[in-house]
Amino acid sequence: MIQLNYRDGRPIYEQVRDGLRQLLVVGAIQPGDKLPSVRSLAAQLAINPNTIQRAYETLEQEGYVYSVPGKGSFAARREEIDGTRRQELLSRLDELAEELMYLGVTPEEIARRCARAAEKKQSKGKEGAAHD
Amino acid sequence: MIQLNYRDGRPIYEQVRDGLRQLLVVGAIQPGDKLPSVRSLAAQLAINPNTIQRAYETLEQEGYVYSVPGKGSFAARREEIDGTRRQELLSRLDELAEELMYLGVTPEEIARRCARAAEKKQSKGKEGAAHD
Amino acid sequence: MIQLNYRDGRPIYEQVRDGLRQLLVVGAIQPGDKLPSVRSLAAQLAINPNTIQRAYETLEQEGYVYSVPGKGSFAARREEIDGTRRQELLSRLDELAEELMYLGVTPEEIARRCARAAEKKQSKGKEGAAHD
Amino acid sequence: MIQLNYRDGRPIYEQVRDGLRQLLVVGAIQPGDKLPSVRSLAAQLAINPNTIQRAYETLEQEGYVYSVPGKGSFAARREEIDGTRRQELLSRLDELAEELMYLGVTPEEIARRCARAAEKKQSKGKEGAAHD
DNA sequence: GTGGTCTAGACCACG
DNA sequence: GTGGTCTAGACCACA
């Protein structure tokens, strides 16, 4: 499910964290779903459980998952996700847009990319819409 | 000018690099301008010259600046910046947009932010237009 | 393994980088192989680890190696090496050939040298073929 | 005549030296010709005379020019050029060819490039053939 | 133990 | 004075 790439410089735990977050974003993991256990995911990816553990911890700090001691980790509902993350992403968006325009990309092109991402998201979102 | 934050995990040289890049993007440093020398900026920020040096090196790899041995470092013209950077930023934009929409931000809101960034950019661009 | 020459003007880290690249080119280090650690190579060559680190960094930028935090540095597969390097080498080849002919070396002699290098490469390639 | 590029990291004196050598190689400056004086070239390129001086010195070490005190610098005849330079270029050629083949360039392609360079050289060489 | 970052201080090449 | 290189030694993040 999650593809690790040892060649890009990013730490493994970040790749695991981003991979899990991506599964949430595209709807492959629905709110309330139980995430794979640390051990099973570690075995599946053939990496150290400590690395998985760290990925879960940071994901929990972002608010995407919550853990129930003794039961496991679960995907949070969107409403429960801390607004901090959204604010951070928005300010990153601003920086990104400014730099892209400096590099000659027009605002129209940027909007077009976002719109395309929106379509992609909507089509995938349909599957899990009932769970909301 | 550049704000350093020793508490967040990001390396100092990245903070310096991003700060300088931001100065270029908003037009505070115009293409062709001489950047502060390694030593002077190091003194100003109260950090080691090697750290500044590293920031300049990575910025040079991105194509934003170039350095002439014995003369100094200079801001590159936009056309000379490697297209690789633009591609990377665009794919980051896609990921960002997808996650923002998952967090409940509408495509309209995203487009609005980009537009606002565009206005900000244009108004600042006017000041420096005479230098071109 | 790698010969350092403190007398010629070339920086140490370039000599280390070129030496490692040579080991890759002749097949002494096979794709996927783990390179010596920064510290061990520094100890072996009796130079500062930072200098080795720099050699590895530049080699990574060329695409010849990649490093995994906490695990080590590894030789990349040939297909993954950025084409930029090849282009650069080809234009250097052109300049070299022109100057050699100015110095009285015939095109036939040049072709002969290249062919000899090809044979050398092939015979060495056989040894390591089993590792693929 | 000589194009300086402040953006590539190479020192100015190297660019001047290589530019002059190139003029010799393509035949724009014929053996026995007087090279421009240090002062005039410095004025023409708008750089420090010391920089030009250094370029001439290194070119003299390579054997491409010789200087007559009080008269100026002159282009050497090919036969007078020290064989050291040729040997150095040949060994560089070997390394270059090996690395190119490692990157997947066939010996045929390499030979083709050299042949093309040869044609280019011959056509330009006709102009100055009478001087030899 | 591995690579990555940072500091302090030094020396050299360049213009 | 400028950037570029090197050393020595330290600390941290990663697995």
XYZ file of C-alpha atoms (C1' of nucleotides) in Angstrom:
558
model
C 0.000 0.000 0.000
C 2.661 2.488 1.046
C 5.644 2.828 -1.258
C 8.965 3.453 0.434
C 11.694 5.039 -1.591
C 15.076 4.678 0.001
C 16.615 6.887 -2.638
C 15.036 10.199 -1.819
C 16.712 11.742 1.181
C 13.559 11.899 3.276
C 13.555 9.875 6.486
C 11.591 6.644 6.371
C 9.217 7.705 9.119
C 8.240 10.780 7.116
C 7.531 8.670 4.081
C 5.340 6.362 6.174
C 3.552 9.318 7.755
C 2.957 11.023 4.409
C 1.849 7.754 2.865
C -0.729 7.200 5.601
C -1.940 10.776 5.371
C -2.335 10.346 1.651
C -4.459 7.239 2.201
C -6.698 9.353 4.425
C -6.863 12.231 1.951
C -7.870 10.101 -1.016
C -10.413 8.249 1.108
C -8.750 4.845 1.071
C -8.939 4.995 4.855
C -12.260 6.341 6.100
C -12.834 8.321 9.309
C -13.279 5.931 12.196
C -11.415 3.122 10.437
C -8.772 1.291 12.413
C -5.273 1.763 11.046
C -2.970 -1.227 10.713
C -1.120 -2.053 13.908
C 2.425 -0.860 14.361
C 3.740 -4.385 14.266
C 1.851 -5.527 11.192
C 2.766 -2.442 9.207
C 6.380 -2.787 10.306
C 6.386 -6.375 9.125
C 4.672 -5.481 5.856
C 7.145 -2.711 5.034
C 10.077 -4.660 6.461
C 11.241 -1.807 8.656
C 11.755 -1.182 12.343
C 8.549 -0.856 14.446
C 10.070 2.214 16.106
C 9.945 3.927 12.738
C 6.235 3.136 12.314
C 5.585 4.251 15.864
C 7.131 7.607 15.159
C 5.035 8.058 12.033
C 1.868 7.387 14.038
C 2.890 9.809 16.754
C 3.451 12.702 14.387
C 0.217 11.887 12.566
C -1.555 12.012 15.899
C -0.038 15.413 16.639
C -1.421 16.687 13.362
C -4.811 15.398 14.435
C -5.333 12.940 11.593
C -5.472 9.931 13.878
C -6.172 9.241 17.511
C -4.992 6.263 19.475
C -6.935 4.237 22.002
C -4.572 2.550 24.419
C -4.814 -1.174 24.011
C -7.084 -0.945 20.980
C -5.002 0.716 18.301
C -5.011 3.840 16.180
C -8.065 5.193 14.367
C -8.668 7.747 11.656
C -10.138 10.979 13.053
C -13.207 12.658 11.618
C -12.405 15.754 9.610
C -14.160 18.030 12.042
C -11.879 16.840 14.809
C -8.686 17.695 13.011
C -6.948 20.618 14.597
C -7.228 23.812 12.598
C -3.517 24.416 13.065
C -2.673 22.059 10.253
C -5.067 23.819 7.891
C -3.609 27.203 8.724
C -0.128 25.895 8.134
C -1.060 24.466 4.762
C -2.757 27.702 3.756
C 0.290 29.779 4.518
C 2.415 27.273 2.604
C -0.013 27.682 -0.275
C 0.567 31.423 -0.241
C 4.339 31.039 -0.351
C 4.092 28.429 -3.062
C 1.822 30.593 -5.210
C 4.071 33.621 -4.843
C 7.186 31.713 -5.807
C 5.469 30.041 -8.751
C 4.392 33.415 -10.087
C 7.917 34.696 -9.656
C 9.000 31.786 -11.842
C 6.579 32.887 -14.543
C 3.610 30.651 -13.824
C 0.378 32.600 -14.312
C -2.335 32.716 -11.633
C -4.639 31.084 -14.182
C -2.320 28.110 -14.527
C -2.156 27.774 -10.755
C -5.925 27.910 -10.418
C -6.235 25.314 -13.169
C -3.955 22.924 -11.309
C -5.979 23.357 -8.145
C -9.217 22.779 -10.006
C -7.875 19.604 -11.518
C -6.886 18.400 -8.070
C -10.413 19.224 -6.930
C -11.984 17.024 -9.618
C -9.684 14.189 -8.747
C -10.619 14.556 -5.114
C -14.362 14.678 -5.742
C -14.465 11.555 -7.843
C -12.578 9.657 -5.205
C -14.633 11.184 -2.395
C -17.879 9.678 -3.693
C -16.997 6.226 -2.491
C -16.810 7.235 1.118
C -19.433 9.986 1.131
C -21.918 7.847 3.060
C -19.582 7.600 6.013
C -19.526 11.344 6.589
C 15.683 41.230 7.686
C 15.795 37.443 7.979
C 14.202 35.927 11.042
C 15.862 32.868 12.530
C 14.062 30.496 14.816
C 16.375 28.211 16.720
C 13.518 26.249 18.233
C 11.896 24.750 15.175
C 13.620 21.708 13.804
C 14.544 23.225 10.455
C 18.268 23.685 9.904
C 19.514 27.249 10.133
C 20.921 27.179 6.622
C 17.477 26.283 5.277
C 15.901 29.159 7.139
C 18.495 31.518 5.724
C 18.065 30.091 2.239
C 14.271 30.372 2.389
C 14.511 33.874 3.794
C 16.750 34.984 0.963
C 14.559 33.285 -1.606
C 11.579 35.114 -0.170
C 13.416 38.433 -0.521
C 13.958 37.594 -4.180
C 10.371 36.510 -4.748
C 8.826 39.641 -3.257
C 11.250 41.817 -5.168
C 13.184 43.175 -2.207
C 16.280 41.906 -3.989
C 16.217 42.610 -7.716
C 17.832 40.448 -10.416
C 21.463 41.410 -10.778
C 21.657 42.874 -7.288
C 24.588 41.918 -5.145
C 23.618 39.893 -2.112
C 25.209 40.599 1.243
C 28.604 38.945 1.585
C 28.900 35.665 3.423
C 30.794 37.265 6.251
C 28.602 40.319 6.670
C 25.397 38.316 6.727
C 26.965 35.885 9.163
C 27.887 38.761 11.441
C 24.449 40.322 11.094
C 22.628 37.089 11.960
C 25.234 36.123 14.552
C 25.867 32.718 13.044
C 28.825 30.957 11.521
C 29.922 32.003 8.003
C 29.948 28.365 6.943
C 26.224 28.163 7.580
C 25.589 31.202 5.372
C 27.895 29.731 2.803
C 25.799 26.621 2.710
C 22.611 28.618 2.277
C 24.165 30.422 -0.689
C 25.357 27.161 -2.197
C 21.945 25.539 -2.126
C 20.337 28.707 -3.450
C 22.862 28.632 -6.267
C 21.936 25.047 -7.076
C 18.315 26.105 -7.368
C 19.453 28.772 -9.792
C 18.286 31.785 -7.797
C 21.747 33.217 -7.300
C 25.198 32.865 -8.776
C 28.512 33.658 -7.208
C 31.655 35.079 -8.734
C 34.838 34.120 -6.897
C 36.393 37.168 -5.354
C 33.490 39.432 -6.264
C 30.419 38.266 -4.430
C 27.032 36.617 -4.884
C 24.388 38.017 -7.208
C 20.686 37.495 -7.852
C 20.034 35.622 -11.092
C 17.515 36.683 -13.707
C 14.279 34.729 -13.632
C 14.782 33.235 -17.056
C 17.986 31.611 -15.903
C 16.394 29.672 -13.089
C 16.293 25.958 -13.733
C 12.852 24.653 -14.682
C 13.287 21.727 -12.299
C 12.391 23.930 -9.392
C 9.134 24.986 -11.053
C 8.122 21.399 -11.693
C 8.814 20.497 -8.102
C 6.735 23.385 -6.826
C 3.839 22.483 -9.109
C 3.668 18.911 -7.855
C 3.821 20.226 -4.291
C 0.923 22.496 -5.175
C -1.153 19.511 -6.271
C -0.555 17.656 -3.020
C -1.273 20.754 -1.009
C -4.548 21.438 -2.814
C -5.736 17.876 -2.312
C -5.032 17.879 1.381
C -6.611 21.307 1.856
C -9.809 20.126 0.243
C -9.832 17.089 2.485
C -9.681 19.500 5.398
C -12.800 21.236 4.131
C -11.259 24.141 2.238
C -13.228 24.770 -0.955
C -11.544 25.125 -4.337
C -12.966 28.649 -4.452
C -11.155 29.559 -1.247
C -7.924 28.154 -2.633
C -8.271 30.087 -5.863
C -9.036 33.217 -3.847
C -5.813 32.839 -1.862
C -3.806 32.423 -5.021
C -5.419 35.491 -6.540
C -4.631 37.536 -3.455
C -1.023 36.406 -3.634
C -1.025 37.471 -7.279
C -2.199 40.997 -6.428
C 0.394 41.276 -3.701
C 3.034 40.203 -6.144
C 1.991 42.630 -8.840
C 1.896 45.661 -6.595
C 5.368 44.890 -5.330
C 6.622 44.217 -8.814
C 5.835 47.777 -9.865
C 8.383 49.270 -7.499
C 11.236 47.297 -8.923
C 10.192 47.529 -12.564
C 12.443 50.525 -13.117
C 15.507 48.467 -12.273
C 14.955 46.008 -15.128
C 41.999 2.394 -2.721
C 41.687 6.117 -3.396
C 44.895 8.041 -3.947
C 45.052 11.563 -2.569
C 47.530 14.113 -3.809
C 47.897 17.081 -1.527
C 50.192 18.889 -3.928
C 47.963 19.415 -6.921
C 45.559 22.287 -6.615
C 42.383 20.226 -6.779
C 40.362 20.188 -3.575
C 40.535 16.989 -1.555
C 36.798 16.448 -1.713
C 36.960 16.505 -5.520
C 39.715 13.935 -5.531
C 37.669 11.727 -3.242
C 34.559 12.240 -5.351
C 36.376 11.455 -8.590
C 38.027 8.435 -7.026
C 34.696 7.043 -5.907
C 33.114 7.784 -9.275
C 35.956 5.915 -10.919
C 35.327 2.912 -8.677
C 31.722 2.969 -9.838
C 32.625 3.365 -13.501
C 35.067 0.458 -13.574
C 32.617 -1.712 -11.675
C 34.622 -2.076 -8.475
C 31.503 -0.807 -6.723
C 28.326 -2.345 -8.086
C 24.901 -0.648 -8.225
C 23.127 -1.132 -4.920
C 26.364 -1.723 -3.029
C 26.860 0.101 0.223
C 29.682 2.608 0.109
C 32.062 2.933 3.031
C 30.652 5.100 5.801
C 31.694 8.710 6.028
C 33.622 8.081 9.228
C 35.376 4.922 8.139
C 36.536 6.393 4.843
C 37.680 9.527 6.661
C 39.719 7.403 9.038
C 41.128 5.315 6.199
C 42.223 8.352 4.184
C 43.258 10.265 7.313
C 41.159 13.298 6.486
C 38.258 15.089 8.117
C 34.812 13.434 7.931
C 33.336 16.708 6.708
C 35.480 16.492 3.595
C 34.225 12.971 2.857
C 30.717 14.146 3.557
C 31.103 16.819 0.939
C 32.394 14.334 -1.615
C 29.349 12.149 -1.000
C 27.008 15.119 -1.291
C 28.320 16.191 -4.671
C 28.312 12.604 -5.891
C 24.693 12.400 -4.789
C 23.861 15.542 -6.757
C 25.330 13.918 -9.855
C 23.056 10.969 -9.189
C 25.772 8.361 -8.761
C 24.926 7.579 -5.153
C 22.053 8.084 -2.752
C 22.120 8.155 0.999
C 19.600 6.887 3.498
C 19.671 8.689 6.850
C 20.831 6.335 9.538
C 21.622 3.539 7.111
C 24.432 4.649 4.854
C 25.257 5.633 1.277
C 24.559 3.377 -1.675
C 25.517 3.192 -5.344
C 22.638 4.164 -7.639
C 21.563 2.181 -10.681
C 22.747 3.612 -13.965
C 19.245 4.323 -15.219
C 18.651 6.616 -12.289
C 21.573 8.897 -13.024
C 20.504 12.306 -14.218
C 20.999 12.856 -17.953
C 22.483 16.286 -17.285
C 25.789 14.706 -16.431
C 25.878 12.845 -19.735
C 25.213 15.998 -21.703
C 27.972 17.788 -19.875
C 30.445 15.004 -20.570
C 29.539 14.950 -24.251
C 30.199 18.646 -24.703
C 33.498 18.223 -22.874
C 34.295 15.426 -25.300
C 33.774 17.764 -28.234
C 36.140 20.378 -26.842
C 38.705 17.753 -25.993
C 38.603 16.224 -29.455
C 39.036 19.597 -31.141
C 42.022 20.533 -29.054
C 43.630 17.123 -29.484
C 43.394 17.435 -33.241
C 44.951 20.872 -33.056
C 47.831 19.232 -31.227
C 48.298 16.835 -34.102
C 46.406 13.825 -32.848
C 44.508 12.209 -35.702
C 40.810 11.338 -35.443
C 41.840 7.714 -35.966
C 44.058 7.831 -32.891
C 41.217 9.319 -30.872
C 38.782 6.654 -32.036
C 41.369 4.016 -31.197
C 41.701 5.284 -27.629
C 37.951 5.243 -27.195
C 37.738 1.713 -28.548
C 40.437 0.568 -26.160
C 38.572 2.113 -23.277
C 35.491 0.250 -24.467
C 37.258 -3.116 -24.374
C 38.624 -2.398 -20.946
C 35.150 -1.556 -19.782
C 33.605 -4.693 -21.228
C 36.120 -7.079 -19.755
C 35.670 -5.539 -16.341
C 31.913 -5.560 -16.736
C 31.918 -9.355 -17.031
C 33.256 -9.874 -13.520
C 30.469 -7.909 -11.935
C 27.701 -9.212 -14.168
C 26.839 -11.940 -11.660
C 25.991 -9.330 -9.048
C 23.214 -7.845 -11.134
C 35.922 38.075 -29.184
C 36.070 36.330 -25.827
C 32.813 35.883 -24.003
C 32.983 36.145 -20.235
C 30.249 34.543 -18.235
C 30.142 35.746 -14.683
C 27.488 33.234 -13.841
C 29.395 30.005 -14.174
C 31.581 29.454 -11.166
C 34.822 29.360 -13.130
C 37.372 32.049 -12.329
C 37.611 34.859 -14.847
C 41.250 34.144 -15.620
C 40.347 30.577 -16.584
C 37.642 31.809 -18.897
C 40.090 34.193 -20.548
C 42.727 31.478 -20.838
C 40.254 28.978 -22.305
C 38.862 31.614 -24.626
C 42.313 32.411 -25.991
C 43.163 28.731 -26.329
C 39.942 28.230 -28.242
C 40.883 31.036 -30.624
C 44.135 29.206 -31.274
C 42.445 25.839 -31.740
C 39.927 27.062 -34.281
C 42.616 28.982 -36.144
C 41.373 32.488 -35.444
C 44.835 33.181 -34.074
C 47.565 31.703 -36.238
C 50.964 30.452 -35.041
C 53.374 33.388 -34.861
C 50.586 35.928 -34.504
C 50.948 38.524 -31.804
C 48.289 38.261 -29.122
C 46.550 41.386 -27.882
C 48.464 43.190 -25.169
C 47.529 42.649 -21.540
C 46.329 46.227 -21.226
C 44.236 46.327 -24.379
C 42.550 43.013 -23.626
C 41.922 44.114 -20.071
C 40.301 47.293 -21.331
C 38.286 45.426 -23.939
C 36.904 42.927 -21.441
C 36.611 45.537 -18.697
C 38.494 43.469 -16.154
C 41.636 43.785 -14.093
C 44.954 43.544 -16.043
C 46.259 41.190 -13.356
C 43.570 38.728 -14.401
C 44.677 38.867 -18.052
C 48.284 38.541 -16.977
C 47.497 35.355 -15.116
C 45.682 33.907 -18.121
C 48.739 34.567 -20.309
C 51.067 33.008 -17.754
C 49.169 29.752 -17.534
C 48.796 29.649 -21.317
C 52.557 30.054 -21.563
C 53.073 27.165 -19.144
C 50.945 24.987 -21.371
C 53.150 25.984 -24.277
C 50.487 27.606 -26.411
C 52.119 31.022 -26.313
C 55.558 32.436 -25.668
C 56.330 35.922 -24.524
C 59.117 38.185 -25.714
C 59.996 40.718 -23.026
C 59.187 44.177 -24.242
C 57.496 42.925 -27.423
C 54.446 41.002 -26.245
C 53.035 37.480 -26.397
C 52.953 35.332 -29.529
C 51.197 32.153 -30.549
C 53.555 29.167 -30.576
C 53.836 26.762 -33.468
C 52.177 23.433 -32.841
C 55.429 21.541 -32.914
C 56.726 23.674 -30.066
C 53.883 22.885 -27.739
C 54.993 20.665 -24.904
C 53.805 17.091 -25.231
C 52.716 17.135 -21.611
C 49.509 18.901 -22.498
C 48.697 16.323 -25.162
C 49.313 13.455 -22.772
C 47.097 15.059 -20.198
C 44.293 15.533 -22.686
C 44.590 11.954 -23.864
C 44.259 10.547 -20.385
C 41.276 12.830 -19.814
C 39.819 11.425 -23.012
C 40.152 7.912 -21.656
C 38.377 8.787 -18.419
C 35.687 10.637 -20.299
C 35.074 7.751 -22.668
C 34.870 5.245 -19.836
C 32.387 7.285 -17.877
C 30.267 7.975 -20.946
C 30.056 4.269 -21.655
C 29.093 3.645 -18.058
C 26.244 6.087 -18.621
C 25.057 4.065 -21.591
C 26.662 5.962 -24.458
C 27.914 3.510 -27.096
C 31.479 3.635 -28.438
C 29.950 4.295 -31.874
C 28.211 7.412 -30.608
C 31.444 8.617 -29.056
C 33.392 8.024 -32.266
C 30.672 9.841 -34.191
C 30.987 12.901 -31.978
C 34.742 12.928 -32.442
C 34.380 12.600 -36.199
C 31.973 15.506 -36.286
C 34.435 17.595 -34.307
C 37.100 16.588 -36.846
C 35.034 17.873 -39.783
C 34.391 21.115 -38.003
C 38.084 21.462 -37.343
C 39.140 20.711 -40.915
C 36.799 23.208 -42.515
C 38.071 25.924 -40.223
C 41.666 24.842 -40.660
C 41.637 25.564 -44.423
C 41.762 29.300 -43.895
C 45.050 29.185 -42.102
C 46.652 26.217 -43.870
C 49.073 28.435 -45.820
C 50.652 29.705 -42.635
C 51.796 26.278 -41.497
C 26.603 3.424 14.077
C 24.828 6.238 10.168
C 24.323 10.583 7.803
C 23.193 15.639 8.656
C 24.003 20.022 10.818
C 26.585 23.601 13.193
C 30.511 26.110 15.184
C 35.139 28.051 15.476
C 38.916 29.175 13.298
C 42.219 28.838 9.594
C 44.162 29.177 4.879
C 43.917 29.854 -0.069
C 42.392 31.663 -4.677
C 40.333 35.487 -6.864
C 39.934 40.240 -8.433
C 37.439 41.896 0.935
C 35.244 38.071 -1.589
C 33.922 33.243 -1.984
C 35.888 28.383 -1.533
C 38.098 24.769 1.041
C 39.617 22.235 5.075
C 40.053 20.831 9.903
C 38.594 19.678 14.613
C 35.193 18.631 17.356
C 30.462 18.647 18.768
C 25.464 17.504 18.707
C 21.273 15.663 16.717
C 18.026 12.725 13.991
C 17.524 8.294 12.062
C 17.086 3.275 11.994
